[in-house]
Structures are given as structure tokens and as C-alpha cells.
Coordinates of C-alpha atoms and ligand atoms in Angstrom, one line a residue:
X1 CA 58.9 187.9 99.3
X2 CA 58.1 186.5 95.9
X3 CA 60.3 185.8 93.0
X4 CA 59.6 185.4 89.2
X5 CA 57.7 182.2 88.4
X6 CA 56.9 181.5 92.1
X7 CA 53.2 182.0 91.6
X8 CA 53.3 179.7 88.6
X9 CA 55.3 177.0 90.5
X10 CA 53.0 177.2 93.5
X11 CA 50.0 176.5 91.3
X12 CA 51.5 173.1 90.5
X13 CA 51.7 170.3 93.0
X14 CA 55.0 170.2 94.7
X15 CA 56.6 167.3 92.8
X16 CA 55.5 168.7 89.4
X17 CA 57.0 172.1 90.4
X18 CA 60.2 170.3 91.3
X19 CA 60.4 168.5 88.0
X20 CA 59.8 171.8 86.2
X21 CA 62.6 173.4 88.2
X22 CA 65.1 170.7 87.3
X23 CA 64.0 171.0 83.6
X24 CA 64.5 174.7 83.6
X25 CA 67.9 174.5 85.3
X26 CA 69.0 171.9 82.8
X27 CA 68.1 174.3 80.0
X28 CA 69.8 177.1 81.8
X29 CA 73.1 175.3 82.2
X30 CA 73.0 174.1 78.6
X31 CA 72.8 177.6 77.1
X32 CA 75.4 178.9 79.5
X33 CA 73.2 181.8 80.6
X34 CA 74.5 185.1 81.9
X35 CA 73.9 184.0 85.5
X36 CA 77.1 182.1 84.9
X37 CA 79.6 184.4 86.7
X38 CA 80.1 182.4 89.9
X39 CA 80.3 184.5 93.0
X40 CA 83.9 183.9 93.9
X41 CA 84.2 185.5 97.3
X42 CA 85.1 184.3 100.7
X43 CA 86.2 180.8 99.6
X44 CA 87.4 178.2 102.0
X45 CA 89.6 175.1 101.9
X46 CA 88.2 172.0 103.5
X47 CA 89.6 168.5 103.3
X48 CA 92.0 169.7 100.7
X49 CA 89.2 171.0 98.5
X50 CA 88.8 174.6 97.5
X51 CA 85.2 175.8 97.8
X52 CA 84.9 179.1 95.8
X53 CA 82.3 180.3 98.3
X54 CA 80.7 178.8 101.5
X55 CA 77.2 178.1 100.3
X56 CA 76.3 174.7 98.9
X57 CA 73.2 173.0 97.6
X58 CA 72.0 170.3 100.0
X59 CA 71.3 166.8 98.6
X60 CA 67.9 165.8 97.3
X61 CA 67.1 168.6 94.9
X62 CA 69.1 167.2 92.0
X63 CA 69.1 163.5 93.0
X64 CA 70.1 162.3 89.5
X65 CA 72.7 164.9 88.6
X66 CA 70.6 166.2 85.8
X67 CA 71.2 170.0 86.3
X68 CA 74.7 170.4 87.7
X69 CA 75.9 173.2 85.4
X70 CA 72.6 175.1 85.9
X71 CA 73.0 174.8 89.7
X72 CA 76.5 176.1 89.7
X73 CA 75.3 178.9 87.5
X74 CA 73.1 180.0 90.3
X75 CA 76.2 180.8 92.4
X76 CA 76.6 177.7 94.6
X77 CA 80.2 177.0 95.6
X78 CA 79.3 173.4 96.0
X79 CA 76.5 171.2 94.6
X80 CA 75.6 167.9 96.2
X81 CA 73.8 165.4 94.0
X82 CA 71.9 162.3 95.3
X83 CA 71.1 160.4 97.3
X84 CA 72.0 157.7 94.9
X85 CA 71.6 154.0 95.5
X86 CA 73.3 151.1 93.7
X87 CA 70.2 150.1 91.8
X88 CA 67.5 152.5 90.5
X89 CA 64.3 152.6 92.7
X90 CA 61.0 154.3 92.4
X91 CA 60.7 155.6 95.9
X92 CA 57.4 155.9 97.8
X93 CA 54.0 156.4 96.2
X94 CA 52.8 159.9 95.4
X95 CA 52.0 162.3 96.8
X96 CA 55.2 162.3 98.8
X97 CA 56.3 166.0 98.7
X98 CA 54.4 168.8 100.4
X99 CA 54.8 172.5 100.6
X100 CA 53.8 173.9 104.0
X101 CA 53.5 177.5 102.8
X102 CA 52.3 179.0 106.1
X103 CA 55.2 177.5 107.8
X104 CA 57.9 178.2 105.1
X105 CA 58.6 174.5 105.3
X106 CA 58.6 171.2 103.3
X107 CA 57.7 167.7 104.3
X108 CA 59.0 164.9 102.1
X109 CA 58.8 161.1 102.1
X110 CA 60.4 160.6 98.7
X111 CA 62.2 157.5 99.8
X112 CA 65.4 157.7 97.7
X113 CA 63.6 157.7 94.3
X114 CA 66.6 157.8 91.9
X115 CA 67.9 156.5 88.6
X116 CA 70.6 154.5 90.3
X117 CA 74.2 155.5 90.7
X118 CA 75.5 154.4 87.3
X119 CA 73.0 156.6 85.4
X120 CA 74.0 159.6 87.4
X121 CA 77.7 159.0 87.1
X122 CA 77.4 158.6 83.4
X123 CA 75.8 162.1 83.3
X124 CA 78.6 163.5 85.5
X125 CA 81.3 161.9 83.4
X126 CA 80.0 164.0 80.4
X127 CA 80.3 167.3 82.2
X128 CA 83.2 169.5 81.4
X129 CA 85.2 171.6 83.9
X130 CA 83.1 172.6 87.0
X131 CA 82.8 176.0 88.6
X132 CA 82.7 174.6 92.1
X133 CA 82.9 171.5 94.2
X134 CA 80.7 168.5 93.3
X135 CA 79.5 166.2 96.1
X136 CA 77.9 162.8 95.5
X137 CA 75.6 161.6 98.3
X138 CA 75.2 157.8 98.6
X139 CA 72.7 155.6 100.3
X140 CA 71.3 152.0 100.4
X141 CA 68.5 150.5 98.4
X142 CA 65.3 150.0 100.3
X143 CA 65.2 146.2 99.6
X144 CA 68.9 145.7 100.1
X145 CA 69.9 142.7 102.2
X146 CA 73.4 144.2 102.8
X147 CA 73.2 147.9 103.4
X148 CA 76.9 148.3 104.3
X149 CA 77.8 146.7 100.9
X150 CA 75.5 149.2 99.2
X151 CA 77.4 152.2 100.7
X152 CA 80.8 150.7 100.0
X153 CA 79.8 150.1 96.4
X154 CA 78.5 153.6 96.1
X155 CA 81.7 155.1 97.6
X156 CA 83.8 153.0 95.3
X157 CA 81.9 154.0 92.2
X158 CA 81.5 157.7 93.1
X159 CA 85.2 158.1 94.0
X160 CA 86.3 158.5 90.4
X161 CA 83.8 161.3 89.8
X162 CA 83.2 163.2 93.0
X163 CA 85.1 165.9 94.7
X164 CA 83.6 164.6 97.9
X165 CA 81.2 161.8 98.9
X166 CA 78.5 162.0 101.6
X167 CA 77.4 159.0 103.5
X168 CA 73.7 159.6 104.2
X169 CA 72.5 157.6 107.1
X170 CA 69.9 160.1 108.2
X171 CA 67.0 159.9 105.8
X172 CA 63.8 159.1 107.7
X173 CA 62.1 157.7 104.6
X174 CA 63.9 154.4 104.2
X175 CA 62.8 152.1 107.1
X176 CA 65.6 151.3 109.5
X177 CA 68.2 153.4 107.7
X178 CA 68.8 155.8 110.6
X179 CA 69.7 152.8 112.8
X180 CA 73.0 152.9 111.0
X181 CA 73.8 156.0 113.0
X182 CA 74.2 154.0 116.1
X183 CA 77.4 152.3 117.1
X184 CA 78.6 149.6 116.3
X185 CA 76.6 149.8 113.0
X186 CA 78.3 153.1 112.2
X187 CA 81.7 151.6 112.9
X188 CA 81.1 148.8 110.4
X189 CA 79.7 151.2 107.8
X190 CA 82.4 153.8 108.1
X191 CA 85.2 151.3 108.1
X192 CA 83.8 149.7 104.9
X193 CA 83.3 153.2 103.3
X194 CA 86.8 154.4 104.3
X195 CA 88.3 151.2 102.8
X196 CA 86.2 151.6 99.6
X197 CA 87.6 155.1 98.9
X198 CA 91.3 154.2 99.2
X199 CA 92.3 154.4 95.6
X200 CA 94.7 156.5 93.5
X201 CA 92.9 159.5 94.9
X202 CA 91.6 159.5 98.4
X203 CA 88.3 161.3 98.1
X204 CA 87.0 163.2 101.1
X205 CA 84.2 161.5 102.9
X206 CA 81.5 163.4 104.7
X207 CA 78.9 161.9 107.1
X208 CA 75.3 163.3 107.2
X209 CA 73.3 162.9 110.4
X210 CA 69.8 163.5 111.6
X211 CA 68.9 166.4 113.9
X212 CA 66.9 163.9 116.0
X213 CA 70.0 162.3 117.5
X214 CA 70.2 162.9 121.2
X215 CA 73.4 164.1 122.8
X216 CA 74.7 160.5 123.3
X217 CA 73.8 159.6 119.8
X218 CA 75.7 162.7 118.5
X219 CA 78.7 161.8 120.6
X220 CA 78.7 158.3 119.2
X221 CA 78.4 159.5 115.6
X222 CA 81.2 162.0 116.0
X223 CA 83.5 159.6 117.7
X224 CA 82.9 157.0 115.0
X225 CA 83.5 159.7 112.3
X226 CA 86.8 160.7 113.9
X227 CA 87.9 157.0 114.4
X228 CA 87.2 156.2 110.7
X229 CA 88.9 159.3 109.2
X230 CA 85.7 161.0 108.1
X231 CA 86.6 164.5 106.8
X232 CA 83.4 166.5 107.8
X233 CA 80.0 166.0 109.4
X234 CA 76.9 167.5 107.9
X235 CA 74.4 168.5 110.5
X236 CA 71.7 168.0 109.5
X237 CA 69.1 166.1 107.5
X238 CA 65.3 166.6 107.9
X239 CA 63.6 166.0 111.2
X240 CA 60.8 163.6 112.1
X241 CA 59.9 165.9 115.1
X242 CA 57.0 168.3 114.6
X243 CA 57.4 171.7 116.1
X244 CA 54.1 173.7 116.1
X245 CA 53.0 173.8 112.4
X246 CA 50.0 175.6 110.9
X247 CA 49.7 174.3 107.3
X248 CA 47.1 171.9 106.0
X249 CA 49.8 169.4 105.3
X250 CA 51.2 169.5 108.8
X251 CA 50.3 165.9 109.6
X252 CA 51.9 164.3 106.6
X253 CA 54.5 161.6 107.4
X254 CA 58.1 162.3 106.4
X255 CA 61.0 164.6 107.1
X256 CA 60.4 168.2 107.9
X257 CA 62.7 170.9 106.6
X258 CA 62.8 174.7 106.2
X259 CA 62.0 177.3 108.8
X260 CA 60.6 175.0 111.6
X261 CA 63.8 173.0 111.5
X262 CA 65.9 176.1 112.1
X263 CA 66.1 176.1 115.9
X264 CA 66.8 172.4 116.1
X265 CA 69.5 172.6 113.4
X266 CA 71.2 175.5 115.2
X267 CA 71.1 173.7 118.5
X268 CA 72.5 170.5 117.0
X269 CA 75.3 172.4 115.3
X270 CA 76.3 174.0 118.6
X271 CA 76.2 170.6 120.3
X272 CA 78.3 169.0 117.5
X273 CA 80.8 171.8 117.6
X274 CA 81.2 171.3 121.4
X275 CA 81.6 167.6 121.1
X276 CA 83.9 167.6 118.1
X277 CA 86.2 170.2 119.8
X278 CA 88.0 171.0 116.6
X279 CA 88.6 167.4 115.6
X280 CA 86.0 167.3 112.9
X281 CA 84.8 170.1 110.6
X282 CA 81.1 170.9 110.6
X283 CA 78.8 171.7 107.7
X284 CA 75.4 173.2 108.7
X285 CA 72.1 172.6 107.0
X286 CA 68.5 173.2 108.2
X287 CA 66.3 176.2 107.8
X288 CA 69.0 178.5 106.4
X289 CA 67.2 181.2 104.5
X290 CA 69.5 184.1 103.9
X291 CA 72.8 185.8 104.8
X292 CA 71.9 186.5 108.4
X293 CA 71.1 182.9 109.2
X294 CA 74.2 181.7 107.3
X295 CA 76.3 184.1 109.3
X296 CA 74.9 182.7 112.5
X297 CA 76.0 179.2 111.5
X298 CA 79.5 180.4 110.7
X299 CA 79.7 182.2 113.9
X300 CA 78.6 179.1 115.7
X301 CA 81.5 177.1 114.1
X302 CA 80.3 175.8 110.7
X303 CA 82.8 175.8 107.9
X304 CA 80.2 175.6 105.1
X305 CA 76.4 175.9 104.9
X306 CA 73.9 174.0 102.7
X307 CA 70.4 175.0 101.7
X308 CA 67.4 173.4 100.1
X309 CA 63.9 174.3 101.3
X310 CA 64.4 178.1 101.4
X311 CA 65.0 178.0 97.6
X312 CA 61.3 177.1 97.3
X313 CA 60.2 180.2 99.1
X314 CA 63.0 182.7 98.5
X315 CA 64.0 181.7 94.9
X316 CA 67.4 181.2 93.4
X317 CA 68.5 184.8 94.0
X318 CA 69.1 183.8 97.7
X319 CA 72.2 181.9 96.7
X320 CA 74.0 185.0 95.4
X321 CA 72.7 187.1 98.2
X322 CA 74.3 184.8 100.7
X323 CA 77.5 184.4 98.7
X324 CA 77.9 188.1 98.3
X325 CA 77.2 189.0 101.9
X326 CA 79.9 186.7 103.3
Ligands
LIG401 C1 62.4 167.2 99.0 C2 63.6 166.9 99.7 C3 64.4 165.8 99.4 C4 65.5 165.5 100.1 N1 66.3 164.4 99.7 C5 67.5 164.2 100.4 C6 68.3 163.1 100.0 O1 68.0 162.4 99.0 N2 69.5 162.9 100.6 C7 69.9 163.7 101.7 O2 70.9 163.5 102.3 N3 69.1 164.7 102.1 C8 67.9 165.0 101.5 N4 67.1 166.1 101.9 C9 67.6 166.9 103.0 C10 68.3 168.1 102.7 O3 69.5 167.8 102.0 C11 68.6 169.0 103.9 O4 69.5 168.3 104.7 C12 67.4 169.4 104.7 O5 66.3 169.6 103.9 C13 67.6 170.6 105.6 O6 67.9 171.7 104.9 P1 66.8 172.9 104.5 O7 66.0 173.2 105.8 O8 67.6 174.0 103.9 O9 65.9 172.2 103.5 C14 66.0 166.3 101.2 C15 65.2 167.5 101.5 C16 64.0 167.7 100.8 C17 63.2 169.0 101.2

């Protein structure tokens, strides 16, 4: 299936196409285009937040919160910006983003390139009323000597602007970051993050994990999340595993997302649902490409779904198709 502008975007290298998309969405939001009628069906309440529908944008597309109104205008019930780090950082050298067209997949090793949390929060502060739920995803700087402090700082700053905050310990592109998923590192991190959000308004905190955790790792992460009052778990980020791939870029280093992640993301959702046993709500991400796959995740126990890679291949109309079908 193709969508308008796809052939043009696919003629550009992946990162240039990404920049063009953000620029277009920024313009779209600014003129309040007719796509604006949010698809308000089948909403859900999670952690005291009302989500107008159950499809959200996963982190990483709008890292710097440049296109939030335009993204809501596409029909998302939730938009998650970030990952944002305390200080701006350039990320890894280019090329670092690859379309695997034959596999309907993406490999990225962006490495938390972002303008820093202050710049993004300044943009968010200027936005008016929102059509949906805004999540802010936080992480640590690559050269940080106290990663726990980075997260706590991010949570503390984002709390005034976010509807929810995601603690992202699952990016494969910052060396050592995913070690924070193991206990006792996770206990320390989540205790500090939980303390940092205790203000006038207790902002819901979500934790985002990798699909590469084994069962024991998932059990540890879920227990830590429950112990530290985390409000939901996002399963999952990209994978460093490599199912059979066919595209020329298949051997690039980085996190794999899109269709080849689907089976693993489903399996890890099912595992997390079984382990959490109702004590922690689950949000599913990984290879969701339309209403049928979204439905499967809800049937398996997810409260919400998030998408990213399929937007590259299906185009923005997919968002409404999912929202309407639910
Ligand atoms: C180019 C790219 C950049 C991403 N950057 C982030 C990020 O900064 N933080 C994060 O938590 N997840 C990031 N992700 C992961 C997505 O949010 C999502 O969890 C993952 O891609 C699986 O969903 P999908 O198969 O629908 O893409 C990124 C994914 C892609 C493709």
C-alpha cells in the first residue's frame, strides 16, 4: 500500500525524510488543518488520565516536541515526545537511521540526539489546550557520570508539563543504558524517579522496557515497577535481536522495529500480562501496523497501543483507521 508523498519521501535518505515529515507536521498543526477532528471513540482511563482513543504515538518520532499539534491532528489519542536528556546532545554519527523496505522495518542507532529537555519544555509550555494526552519520555546523557540523577532531573522538570512521563531504560543506542533494567539498578532509579515526581501534582510514571529481556529480567522489572508505584509498563522498545531479514541494510547496528519485531513484541506482552497479573497496566508497542494487530494486543491484555515504524510504510491514515476500528 502506498500513500501520498511516500514515493517522494522514499527517494530521500531516511533521516532527511524524517526531518521533512516533522517540518510538514509542524506546518499542519500551525494552520489547524481539517484533519483536526480527533477521532474520539473508545477512549480509556489509565492512571487517572483520560485517553480519547487507545492509539498513541511511540517515542522517538518527535524527540524535541516540535510537531505536537500536528501529531494530535492525525488522530492520536496520545503523543509521546522524547527521549529527552538533561543536556542537548548530537547523537551518533550519520547515517544512523535505515529503512528496511523489503522487511517493512526500521533500524536506528540515533543515540538520543535531542535539543535537551529545557528546549523541548519551552516549546510545550507555549502550546495551548491539547486534544489528547501528552507523554514526555526521559533518558540520560551519554556522557553522564550519574545516570540516576539525570532521570530524576528529567522527571522533576517534565512533571509540570507532562500528562505522563516515561522512564526509558531500553534504548540500545546509549552504551550501558539497558543495564538499568536489572535490579538493584532499577530499584535505585525508580525510587529516585518516584521521589522526583512528588509535587503538587503526582504525574503518572510509565516504564519502558526492551523486548530482549528474558523472563527473569521481565519479572524483575515488573516487580520493581510495582514496588516503586510505577503506573504502567510499555512493552516494548526496539530489539537488538535479528530475525530473518532481507533488506540491504539488514546488518546495520542498532535497534530493529516494525514488522520483524511483531512476534517478539506480542510474546513479551503476553509474558508481561501473565507476570503482572493485573497489578500493572500494560501498553503494547512493536510492529503494530493496523486495526487487526492493535485488536490482538488489546485482546492479549494491553490497555493502550503505540506505533512508530508502520507510519513510515502505511502513512498517517493508519492512525484514524485504527482509532475508528476500535
Ligand atoms: C527512529 C526511531 C527512533 C526511536 N527513538 C526512541 C526514543 O528516543 N525513545 C524511546 O523510548 N523509543 C524510541 N524508539 C522506539 C519506539 O518508540 C518503539 O518503541 C519501537 O520502534 C517499536 O514500535 P514500532 O515497531 O511501531 O516502531 C525509536 C524508534 C525508531 C524507529
